[in-house]
């Protein structure tokens, strides 16, 4: 069983109200092999919502609101779902401050990438999940 980013499964949970539908991920869900989650929505954030990036360990919106608590809570809830499903593998949306694996934006909202994981991806990595992006 895979845990997958909701936006990759075609859910309109992205910050701008859109999705990142990926046919391969949608097929896994349709076959009952994957469960879609959106940690940002599970953390109580609205959709649409302001874009956020990680700055010195905190998650800030482009309006400088600190939403670290929402991101942490959502990641914990999404992890709970993954554990309930007995999953140890995840396919997550690249570059997201929640779901990004290995590369995320640098906190300047300029499109610059740095090495690092999103909060949810980091949590799954710590729990020993196998991680891949779309
Ligand atoms: Fe997609 Fe993850 Fe962002 Fe939700 S938090 S919109 S699942 S990348």
PDB file of C-alpha atoms and ligand atoms in Angstrom:
ATOM      1  CA  UNK A   1       0.000   0.000   0.000  1.00  0.00           C
ATOM      2  CA  UNK A   2       1.311   3.408  -0.970  1.00  0.00           C
ATOM      3  CA  UNK A   3       0.549   6.728   0.635  1.00  0.00           C
ATOM      4  CA  UNK A   4       0.354   9.353  -2.113  1.00  0.00           C
ATOM      5  CA  UNK A   5       0.010  13.127  -2.230  1.00  0.00           C
ATOM      6  CA  UNK A   6      -3.662  13.965  -2.738  1.00  0.00           C
ATOM      7  CA  UNK A   7      -2.895  16.448  -5.504  1.00  0.00           C
ATOM      8  CA  UNK A   8      -1.126  13.693  -7.509  1.00  0.00           C
ATOM      9  CA  UNK A   9      -4.299  11.615  -7.228  1.00  0.00           C
ATOM     10  CA  UNK A  10      -6.279  14.452  -8.828  1.00  0.00           C
ATOM     11  CA  UNK A  11      -7.679  16.055  -5.680  1.00  0.00           C
ATOM     12  CA  UNK A  12      -7.902  19.845  -5.936  1.00  0.00           C
ATOM     13  CA  UNK A  13      -5.998  20.353  -2.675  1.00  0.00           C
ATOM     14  CA  UNK A  14      -3.102  22.426  -4.014  1.00  0.00           C
ATOM     15  CA  UNK A  15      -2.557  25.884  -2.484  1.00  0.00           C
ATOM     16  CA  UNK A  16      -4.132  27.544  -5.527  1.00  0.00           C
ATOM     17  CA  UNK A  17      -7.087  25.171  -5.638  1.00  0.00           C
ATOM     18  CA  UNK A  18      -5.653  23.134  -8.493  1.00  0.00           C
ATOM     19  CA  UNK A  19      -4.306  19.591  -8.711  1.00  0.00           C
ATOM     20  CA  UNK A  20      -1.205  17.804  -9.984  1.00  0.00           C
ATOM     21  CA  UNK A  21      -3.060  14.811 -11.388  1.00  0.00           C
ATOM     22  CA  UNK A  22      -0.658  12.055 -12.419  1.00  0.00           C
ATOM     23  CA  UNK A  23      -2.193   9.133 -14.285  1.00  0.00           C
ATOM     24  CA  UNK A  24       0.204   6.585 -12.775  1.00  0.00           C
ATOM     25  CA  UNK A  25      -0.732   7.659  -9.243  1.00  0.00           C
ATOM     26  CA  UNK A  26      -4.452   7.781 -10.066  1.00  0.00           C
ATOM     27  CA  UNK A  27      -4.203   4.231 -11.411  1.00  0.00           C
ATOM     28  CA  UNK A  28      -2.658   3.001  -8.145  1.00  0.00           C
ATOM     29  CA  UNK A  29      -5.547   4.578  -6.208  1.00  0.00           C
ATOM     30  CA  UNK A  30      -8.127   3.061  -8.578  1.00  0.00           C
ATOM     31  CA  UNK A  31      -6.506  -0.364  -8.081  1.00  0.00           C
ATOM     32  CA  UNK A  32      -6.765  -0.019  -4.304  1.00  0.00           C
ATOM     33  CA  UNK A  33      -2.983   0.139  -3.956  1.00  0.00           C
ATOM     34  CA  UNK A  34      -2.671   3.738  -2.744  1.00  0.00           C
ATOM     35  CA  UNK A  35      -4.319   6.135  -0.313  1.00  0.00           C
ATOM     36  CA  UNK A  36      -4.275   9.872  -1.124  1.00  0.00           C
ATOM     37  CA  UNK A  37      -3.642  12.368   1.679  1.00  0.00           C
ATOM     38  CA  UNK A  38      -3.073  16.113   1.787  1.00  0.00           C
ATOM     39  CA  UNK A  39      -1.174  16.997   4.974  1.00  0.00           C
ATOM     40  CA  UNK A  40      -1.819  20.718   4.542  1.00  0.00           C
ATOM     41  CA  UNK A  41      -5.592  20.252   4.456  1.00  0.00           C
ATOM     42  CA  UNK A  42      -5.378  17.742   7.325  1.00  0.00           C
ATOM     43  CA  UNK A  43      -3.598  20.458   9.294  1.00  0.00           C
ATOM     44  CA  UNK A  44      -6.639  22.702   8.993  1.00  0.00           C
ATOM     45  CA  UNK A  45      -5.425  25.019   6.241  1.00  0.00           C
ATOM     46  CA  UNK A  46      -7.906  26.337   3.704  1.00  0.00           C
ATOM     47  CA  UNK A  47      -7.910  25.705  -0.025  1.00  0.00           C
ATOM     48  CA  UNK A  48      -6.988  27.940  -1.701  1.00  0.00           C
ATOM     49  CA  UNK A  49      -4.347  29.185   0.751  1.00  0.00           C
ATOM     50  CA  UNK A  50      -1.283  31.425   0.454  1.00  0.00           C
ATOM     51  CA  UNK A  51       1.837  29.651  -0.838  1.00  0.00           C
ATOM     52  CA  UNK A  52       4.258  28.634   1.923  1.00  0.00           C
ATOM     53  CA  UNK A  53       7.954  27.838   2.134  1.00  0.00           C
ATOM     54  CA  UNK A  54      10.269  26.625   4.889  1.00  0.00           C
ATOM     55  CA  UNK A  55      12.442  29.362   6.409  1.00  0.00           C
ATOM     56  CA  UNK A  56      14.932  28.407   9.152  1.00  0.00           C
ATOM     57  CA  UNK A  57      12.861  25.423  10.227  1.00  0.00           C
ATOM     58  CA  UNK A  58       9.565  27.340  10.286  1.00  0.00           C
ATOM     59  CA  UNK A  59       6.872  27.285   7.625  1.00  0.00           C
ATOM     60  CA  UNK A  60       5.877  30.795   6.585  1.00  0.00           C
ATOM     61  CA  UNK A  61       3.341  31.985   4.052  1.00  0.00           C
ATOM     62  CA  UNK A  62       4.276  34.592   1.469  1.00  0.00           C
ATOM     63  CA  UNK A  63       2.406  36.994   3.788  1.00  0.00           C
ATOM     64  CA  UNK A  64       4.801  35.996   6.632  1.00  0.00           C
ATOM     65  CA  UNK A  65       2.155  34.102   8.628  1.00  0.00           C
ATOM     66  CA  UNK A  66       3.696  31.276  10.681  1.00  0.00           C
ATOM     67  CA  UNK A  67       1.786  28.091   9.793  1.00  0.00           C
ATOM     68  CA  UNK A  68       4.328  25.622  11.204  1.00  0.00           C
ATOM     69  CA  UNK A  69       1.726  24.312  13.685  1.00  0.00           C
ATOM     70  CA  UNK A  70      -0.752  23.521  10.907  1.00  0.00           C
ATOM     71  CA  UNK A  71       1.933  21.802   8.829  1.00  0.00           C
ATOM     72  CA  UNK A  72       3.114  19.699  11.785  1.00  0.00           C
ATOM     73  CA  UNK A  73      -0.401  18.699  12.820  1.00  0.00           C
ATOM     74  CA  UNK A  74      -1.318  17.772   9.258  1.00  0.00           C
ATOM     75  CA  UNK A  75       1.847  15.725   8.794  1.00  0.00           C
ATOM     76  CA  UNK A  76       1.118  13.853  12.037  1.00  0.00           C
ATOM     77  CA  UNK A  77      -2.468  13.127  10.966  1.00  0.00           C
ATOM     78  CA  UNK A  78      -1.345  11.962   7.528  1.00  0.00           C
ATOM     79  CA  UNK A  79       1.297   9.736   9.162  1.00  0.00           C
ATOM     80  CA  UNK A  80      -1.440   8.255  11.346  1.00  0.00           C
ATOM     81  CA  UNK A  81      -3.417   7.344   8.220  1.00  0.00           C
ATOM     82  CA  UNK A  82      -0.327   5.788   6.649  1.00  0.00           C
ATOM     83  CA  UNK A  83       0.283   3.696   9.766  1.00  0.00           C
ATOM     84  CA  UNK A  84      -3.375   2.632   9.978  1.00  0.00           C
ATOM     85  CA  UNK A  85      -3.098   1.385   6.395  1.00  0.00           C
ATOM     86  CA  UNK A  86       0.126  -0.488   7.175  1.00  0.00           C
ATOM     87  CA  UNK A  87       1.969   1.472   4.497  1.00  0.00           C
ATOM     88  CA  UNK A  88       5.745   1.833   4.309  1.00  0.00           C
ATOM     89  CA  UNK A  89       6.016   3.481   0.881  1.00  0.00           C
ATOM     90  CA  UNK A  90       5.034   6.925  -0.344  1.00  0.00           C
ATOM     91  CA  UNK A  91       4.860   8.771  -3.661  1.00  0.00           C
ATOM     92  CA  UNK A  92       4.899  12.488  -2.921  1.00  0.00           C
ATOM     93  CA  UNK A  93       4.686  15.714  -4.913  1.00  0.00           C
ATOM     94  CA  UNK A  94       8.111  17.149  -5.653  1.00  0.00           C
ATOM     95  CA  UNK A  95       9.281  20.459  -4.152  1.00  0.00           C
ATOM     96  CA  UNK A  96       6.312  20.997  -1.801  1.00  0.00           C
ATOM     97  CA  UNK A  97       7.057  22.343   1.713  1.00  0.00           C
ATOM     98  CA  UNK A  98       5.034  19.344   2.992  1.00  0.00           C
ATOM     99  CA  UNK A  99       5.580  16.612   0.431  1.00  0.00           C
ATOM    100  CA  UNK A 100       8.886  17.537  -1.275  1.00  0.00           C
ATOM    101  CA  UNK A 101      11.644  14.909  -1.225  1.00  0.00           C
ATOM    102  CA  UNK A 102      15.314  15.919  -1.396  1.00  0.00           C
ATOM    103  CA  UNK A 103      14.635  19.357  -2.900  1.00  0.00           C
ATOM    104  CA  UNK A 104      12.430  22.187  -1.668  1.00  0.00           C
ATOM    105  CA  UNK A 105      12.200  25.938  -2.252  1.00  0.00           C
ATOM    106  CA  UNK A 106      14.615  28.046  -0.229  1.00  0.00           C
ATOM    107  CA  UNK A 107      12.141  30.324   1.570  1.00  0.00           C
ATOM    108  CA  UNK A 108      12.624  33.379  -0.634  1.00  0.00           C
ATOM    109  CA  UNK A 109       9.593  32.700  -2.870  1.00  0.00           C
ATOM    110  CA  UNK A 110      11.860  33.185  -5.871  1.00  0.00           C
ATOM    111  CA  UNK A 111      11.667  29.660  -7.264  1.00  0.00           C
ATOM    112  CA  UNK A 112      15.153  28.796  -5.949  1.00  0.00           C
ATOM    113  CA  UNK A 113      15.612  25.169  -4.886  1.00  0.00           C
ATOM    114  CA  UNK A 114      17.795  23.875  -2.042  1.00  0.00           C
ATOM    115  CA  UNK A 115      18.411  20.434  -0.605  1.00  0.00           C
ATOM    116  CA  UNK A 116      15.848  19.324   1.945  1.00  0.00           C
ATOM    117  CA  UNK A 117      12.566  17.557   2.579  1.00  0.00           C
ATOM    118  CA  UNK A 118       9.098  18.938   3.211  1.00  0.00           C
ATOM    119  CA  UNK A 119       7.759  18.413   6.735  1.00  0.00           C
ATOM    120  CA  UNK A 120       5.586  15.398   5.907  1.00  0.00           C
ATOM    121  CA  UNK A 121       8.290  13.781   3.797  1.00  0.00           C
ATOM    122  CA  UNK A 122      10.819  14.276   6.623  1.00  0.00           C
ATOM    123  CA  UNK A 123       8.423  12.661   9.085  1.00  0.00           C
ATOM    124  CA  UNK A 124       7.882   9.644   6.823  1.00  0.00           C
ATOM    125  CA  UNK A 125      11.631   9.337   6.208  1.00  0.00           C
ATOM    126  CA  UNK A 126      12.231   9.272   9.977  1.00  0.00           C
ATOM    127  CA  UNK A 127       9.656   6.485  10.268  1.00  0.00           C
ATOM    128  CA  UNK A 128      11.549   4.430   7.686  1.00  0.00           C
ATOM    129  CA  UNK A 129       9.248   4.901   4.689  1.00  0.00           C
ATOM    130  CA  UNK A 130      10.542   4.381   1.154  1.00  0.00           C
ATOM    131  CA  UNK A 131      10.019   7.736  -0.575  1.00  0.00           C
ATOM    132  CA  UNK A 132       9.758   8.696  -4.227  1.00  0.00           C
ATOM    133  CA  UNK A 133       8.439  11.695  -6.109  1.00  0.00           C
ATOM    134  CA  UNK A 134       6.131  11.514  -9.094  1.00  0.00           C
TER     135      UNK A 134
HETATM  136 FE1  LIG B   1      -0.241  18.161  -2.685  1.00  0.00          FE
HETATM  137 FE2  LIG B   1       1.136  17.641  -0.493  1.00  0.00          FE
HETATM  138 FE3  LIG B   1       0.673  20.158  -1.201  1.00  0.00          FE
HETATM  139 FE4  LIG B   1      -1.341  18.681  -0.305  1.00  0.00          FE
HETATM  140  S1  LIG B   1       0.442  19.275   0.838  1.00  0.00           S
HETATM  141  S2  LIG B   1      -1.358  19.982  -2.095  1.00  0.00           S
HETATM  142  S3  LIG B   1      -0.789  16.674  -1.106  1.00  0.00           S
HETATM  143  S4  LIG B   1       1.896  18.657  -2.322  1.00  0.00           S
END
